[in-house]
Short mmCIF file of C-alpha atoms in Angstrom, two decimals:
data_model
loop_
_atom_site.label_atom_id
_atom_site.label_comp_id
_atom_site.label_asym_id
_atom_site.label_seq_id
_atom_site.Cartn_x
_atom_site.Cartn_y
_atom_site.Cartn_z
CA GLY A 14 -9.71 -35.54 -2.92
CA ASN A 15 -8.32 -37.94 -5.47
CA GLY A 16 -5.11 -38.74 -3.60
CA SER A 17 -2.86 -36.80 -5.94
CA MET A 18 -0.06 -34.66 -4.60
CA ARG A 19 1.40 -31.44 -5.94
CA LEU A 20 4.92 -30.34 -5.19
CA ALA A 21 5.28 -26.59 -4.65
CA ASP A 22 8.31 -24.42 -4.19
CA ALA A 23 8.44 -23.00 -0.66
CA SER A 24 8.65 -19.47 -2.10
CA GLU A 25 5.14 -19.96 -3.56
CA CYS A 26 3.61 -20.86 -0.19
CA LEU A 27 2.30 -18.39 2.36
CA MET A 28 2.09 -19.08 6.07
CA GLN A 29 -1.41 -19.43 7.52
CA ASN A 30 -2.63 -17.53 10.58
CA ALA A 31 -4.19 -19.42 13.47
CA ASP A 32 -7.77 -20.60 13.03
CA GLY A 33 -10.60 -19.16 15.07
CA GLU A 34 -12.91 -16.19 14.82
CA GLY A 35 -10.17 -13.87 13.58
CA VAL A 36 -8.43 -10.96 15.29
CA GLU A 37 -9.90 -7.51 15.97
CA ASP A 38 -6.73 -5.66 14.92
CA MET A 39 -4.94 -7.08 11.92
CA THR A 40 -1.63 -5.53 12.97
CA THR A 41 -1.51 -8.46 15.39
CA LEU A 42 -1.68 -11.10 12.64
CA ALA A 43 1.38 -13.30 12.65
CA HIS A 44 1.40 -13.40 8.85
CA LEU A 45 0.25 -10.17 7.22
CA HIS A 46 -0.37 -10.86 3.54
CA GLU A 47 -3.42 -10.63 1.27
CA PRO A 48 -4.71 -14.19 1.85
CA GLY A 49 -4.25 -13.77 5.61
CA VAL A 50 -6.12 -10.46 5.63
CA LEU A 51 -8.99 -11.83 3.54
CA SER A 52 -9.21 -14.96 5.67
CA ASN A 53 -9.34 -12.88 8.86
CA LEU A 54 -12.08 -10.61 7.47
CA SER A 55 -14.05 -13.64 6.30
CA ARG A 56 -13.84 -15.39 9.68
CA ARG A 57 -14.97 -12.23 11.48
CA TYR A 58 -17.79 -11.67 8.97
CA GLU A 59 -19.10 -15.20 9.62
CA HIS A 60 -19.59 -14.13 13.26
CA ASP A 61 -21.23 -10.78 12.35
CA ALA A 62 -18.06 -8.93 13.39
CA ILE A 63 -18.23 -6.43 10.52
CA TYR A 64 -15.62 -4.04 11.93
CA THR A 65 -11.92 -4.86 11.97
CA ALA A 66 -9.06 -2.51 12.82
CA VAL A 67 -5.71 -2.15 11.12
CA GLY A 68 -4.09 0.06 13.71
CA ALA A 69 -6.03 3.36 13.58
CA ILE A 70 -7.80 2.38 10.33
CA LEU A 71 -11.23 0.75 10.45
CA ILE A 72 -12.35 -1.76 7.84
CA ALA A 73 -16.13 -2.14 7.63
CA VAL A 74 -17.66 -5.03 5.70
CA ASN A 75 -21.27 -4.50 4.64
CA PRO A 76 -23.30 -7.26 6.35
CA PHE A 77 -26.19 -6.94 3.84
CA LYS A 78 -28.55 -7.66 6.73
CA PRO A 79 -29.73 -5.73 9.78
CA LEU A 80 -27.54 -5.97 12.89
CA PRO A 81 -29.54 -3.76 15.27
CA ALA A 82 -27.72 -4.87 18.44
CA LEU A 83 -24.49 -3.46 17.01
CA PHE A 84 -25.94 0.06 16.83
CA GLU A 85 -28.06 0.34 19.97
CA GLN A 86 -27.84 3.56 21.98
CA HIS A 87 -25.95 1.91 24.85
CA VAL A 88 -23.25 0.77 22.39
CA MET A 89 -22.76 4.34 21.19
CA ASP A 90 -22.77 5.60 24.78
CA THR A 91 -20.01 3.12 25.66
CA TYR A 92 -17.69 4.48 22.95
CA VAL A 93 -18.53 8.13 23.62
CA ARG A 94 -17.93 7.65 27.36
CA ALA A 95 -14.66 5.77 26.79
CA ALA A 96 -13.36 8.49 24.45
CA SER A 97 -14.18 11.28 26.91
CA PRO A 98 -11.24 12.85 28.82
CA SER A 99 -12.16 10.90 31.96
CA GLY A 100 -13.20 7.73 30.13
CA GLY A 101 -9.93 5.83 30.02
CA GLY A 102 -9.78 5.43 26.24
CA THR A 103 -11.25 3.11 23.65
CA SER A 104 -8.29 0.76 23.19
CA GLY A 105 -9.97 -2.04 25.15
CA LEU A 106 -13.16 -1.90 23.09
CA PRO A 107 -13.86 -3.83 19.88
CA PRO A 108 -13.39 -1.94 16.60
CA HIS A 109 -16.50 0.08 15.70
CA VAL A 110 -17.50 3.09 13.63
CA TYR A 111 -18.54 4.76 16.90
CA CYS A 112 -14.94 4.41 18.10
CA ILE A 113 -13.67 6.33 15.06
CA ALA A 114 -16.26 9.10 15.51
CA ALA A 115 -15.79 9.43 19.27
CA ASN A 116 -11.99 9.50 19.01
CA ALA A 117 -12.09 12.13 16.24
CA TYR A 118 -14.31 14.31 18.41
CA ARG A 119 -12.06 13.81 21.45
CA GLN A 120 -8.95 14.75 19.46
CA MET A 121 -10.69 17.81 18.03
CA MET A 122 -11.61 19.01 21.51
CA ARG A 123 -8.19 18.16 22.97
CA ASP A 124 -6.07 19.66 20.19
CA GLY A 125 -8.42 22.42 19.07
CA ALA A 126 -7.84 21.32 15.47
CA GLY A 127 -10.21 20.02 12.82
CA GLN A 128 -10.42 16.31 12.16
CA ALA A 129 -11.26 14.35 9.02
CA ILE A 130 -12.74 10.89 8.62
CA LEU A 131 -12.25 9.32 5.20
CA ILE A 132 -14.92 6.84 4.10
CA THR A 133 -14.17 5.00 0.89
CA GLY A 134 -15.48 1.93 -0.88
CA GLU A 135 -17.24 0.57 -3.91
CA SER A 136 -20.85 1.28 -4.77
CA GLY A 137 -23.08 -0.54 -2.29
CA ALA A 138 -20.29 -0.94 0.26
CA GLY A 139 -22.19 0.97 2.95
CA LYS A 140 -20.52 4.40 2.79
CA THR A 141 -23.79 6.30 3.22
CA GLU A 142 -24.88 4.19 6.19
CA THR A 143 -21.45 4.57 7.77
CA SER A 144 -21.63 8.35 7.29
CA LYS A 145 -25.04 8.42 8.96
CA LEU A 146 -23.73 6.44 11.94
CA ILE A 147 -20.77 8.81 12.32
CA MET A 148 -23.02 11.87 12.17
CA LYS A 149 -25.38 10.32 14.73
CA CYS A 150 -22.48 9.67 17.08
CA LEU A 151 -21.01 13.16 16.62
CA ALA A 152 -24.41 14.74 17.29
CA GLN A 153 -24.64 12.80 20.58
#
């Protein structure tokens, strides 16, 4: 910029996470604070990675454009197969709404207990579309 410098107290500064495309599970971020979370989501969004995990929680960012390859039948089949009792689990797969749906179904069948999936967000965030995708996966 203009060559000026600003002195800041170290307590006002937050550590920055490594650059790149972001991490799939934010529990692995070295520095977990609001700017780090937002930066990670932004980096992933730039690469059309609209799903990011925080442990067992899925964050979905509305892409406001079609991403048909993300929702093809073979993608759903991959998550459903991985979540099946003989499938080996979904932990090695990228975060996805199909992962949430398939794991909820697997746990329901395994434990014989009902499951709930909470979808929350602002108006226009994509809650209805997410609900449709979950229902499609559960009806598989």
